[in-house]
Coordinates of C-alpha atoms in Angstrom, one line a residue:
X1 CA 11.4 -17.5 -8.5
X2 CA 9.6 -14.3 -7.9
X3 CA 11.0 -11.7 -5.6
X4 CA 8.6 -9.2 -3.9
X5 CA 9.6 -6.1 -2.0
X6 CA 7.0 -4.1 -0.1
X7 CA 7.2 -0.4 0.7
X8 CA 5.0 2.5 1.7
X9 CA 4.2 1.5 5.2
X10 CA 4.4 3.9 8.1
X11 CA 2.5 5.7 10.9
X12 CA -0.8 7.4 10.1
X13 CA -3.6 8.8 12.1
X14 CA -7.0 7.1 12.0
X15 CA -8.9 8.3 9.0
X16 CA -5.7 8.8 7.0
X17 CA -4.4 7.1 4.0
X18 CA -1.3 5.2 2.9
X19 CA -0.4 3.5 -0.4
X20 CA 1.6 0.4 -0.2
X21 CA 3.7 -0.8 -3.2
X22 CA 5.0 -4.2 -4.0
X23 CA 7.7 -4.4 -6.6
X24 CA 8.0 -7.8 -8.3
X25 CA 11.1 -9.1 -10.0
X26 CA 12.4 -12.4 -11.3
X27 CA 10.0 -14.8 -13.0
X28 CA 7.0 -12.4 -12.7
X29 CA 5.5 -14.0 -15.8
X30 CA 4.8 -17.1 -13.7
X31 CA 2.5 -15.3 -11.3
X32 CA -1.2 -15.1 -12.0
X33 CA -2.6 -13.5 -8.8
X34 CA -1.1 -10.9 -6.6
X35 CA -2.4 -10.5 -3.1
X36 CA -2.0 -8.5 0.1
X37 CA -2.1 -10.1 3.5
X38 CA -1.6 -8.7 6.9
X39 CA -0.6 -9.9 10.3
X40 CA -1.1 -8.1 13.6
X41 CA 1.0 -9.1 16.7
X42 CA -0.4 -12.3 18.2
X43 CA -2.8 -12.8 15.4
X44 CA -2.9 -15.1 12.4
X45 CA -2.0 -13.7 9.0
X46 CA -5.2 -12.7 7.2
X47 CA -6.2 -12.1 3.6
X48 CA -6.7 -8.4 2.6
X49 CA -7.0 -8.1 -1.1
X50 CA -6.0 -9.8 -4.4
X51 CA -5.9 -9.0 -8.0
X52 CA -5.1 -10.9 -11.2
X53 CA -2.2 -9.4 -13.2
X54 CA -4.0 -9.5 -16.6
X55 CA -7.7 -9.6 -16.0
X56 CA -7.7 -7.1 -13.2
X57 CA -10.3 -9.0 -11.2
X58 CA -10.2 -8.0 -7.6
X59 CA -11.3 -9.4 -4.3
X60 CA -11.3 -7.9 -0.8
X61 CA -12.0 -9.0 2.7
X62 CA -15.1 -7.5 4.1
X63 CA -13.3 -5.4 6.7
X64 CA -11.5 -3.3 4.0
X65 CA -14.1 -3.3 1.3
X66 CA -14.8 0.3 0.3
X67 CA -11.7 1.6 2.0
X68 CA -8.8 -0.2 0.3
X69 CA -8.1 -0.5 -3.4
X70 CA -5.7 -3.0 -5.0
X71 CA -4.3 -2.2 -8.4
X72 CA -1.4 -3.3 -10.6
X73 CA 0.9 -1.6 -13.1
X74 CA 2.0 -4.4 -15.4
X75 CA 4.7 -2.3 -17.1
X76 CA 6.3 -1.8 -13.7
X77 CA 5.6 -5.2 -12.3
X78 CA 4.2 -3.5 -9.3
X79 CA 1.0 -4.0 -7.3
X80 CA -0.4 -1.3 -5.0
X81 CA -2.7 -1.2 -2.1
X82 CA -4.3 2.2 -1.6
X83 CA -5.6 2.3 2.0
X84 CA -8.1 5.0 2.9
X85 CA -10.1 5.7 6.0
X86 CA -7.6 3.8 8.0
X87 CA -8.6 2.4 11.4
X88 CA -6.4 1.3 14.4
X89 CA -7.5 -2.2 13.7
X90 CA -5.7 -2.0 10.3
X91 CA -2.4 -1.9 12.2
X92 CA -0.3 -4.8 11.1
X93 CA 2.6 -5.9 9.0
X94 CA 1.4 -6.0 5.4
X95 CA 2.7 -8.7 3.1
X96 CA 2.6 -8.9 -0.7
X97 CA 2.3 -12.3 -2.2
X98 CA 2.2 -13.9 -5.6
X99 CA 0.2 -16.9 -6.6
X100 CA 0.6 -19.2 -9.6
X101 CA -3.1 -19.9 -9.5
X102 CA -6.4 -18.0 -9.8
X103 CA -7.2 -18.4 -6.1
X104 CA -7.2 -15.2 -4.1
X105 CA -8.0 -15.7 -0.5
X106 CA -6.1 -18.9 0.4
X107 CA -2.7 -18.2 1.8
X108 CA -1.2 -21.5 0.9
X109 CA -1.9 -20.9 -2.7
X110 CA 0.6 -18.1 -2.7
X111 CA 4.1 -19.4 -3.5
X112 CA 6.0 -16.1 -3.0
X113 CA 6.0 -13.6 -0.2
X114 CA 7.7 -10.3 0.5
X115 CA 9.3 -9.3 3.8
X116 CA 6.4 -7.1 4.8
X117 CA 6.0 -3.5 5.6
X118 CA 4.6 -2.1 8.9
X119 CA 1.5 -0.1 8.9
X120 CA 0.5 1.6 12.2
X121 CA -2.7 3.5 12.6
X122 CA -3.0 5.6 15.7
X123 CA -6.3 6.7 17.3

C-alpha cells in the first residue's frame, strides 16, 4: 500500500501562487508515476499533471501548461505541484495519486489516492 497526504492548499487571489505537497509513505517503491488531479464542485475529476519518480518525465494538461510545475524529491518521497498565475477556474480539490504504471493521464491507472486539499482562487 501507498499512503498519500496532500497539503498546501488554501485561498489565493487570481494571479497568485501556491505550492502543493504530497507526502508518500508505505510501499512507495511500488509507484512509478505520481500525478495530480483536481475536482471542482459538480465536475468530473480531471488530470492536471504527472511525473515519473525516477526519470522525471512530466506531463501537463493544456490548461495548466506553463503555469504549473510538477516535481519530486525522491529522498523525501514527496511530490510537489507549484501553481503560478492561478485563475478562478483552478479552484478545486486537488488530489495526489500514485500509479504502478507509466501511464499519466488515465485516472483508473492510479491505484492510490490522497484525501485532497482545497485550492480556492478568488477573482
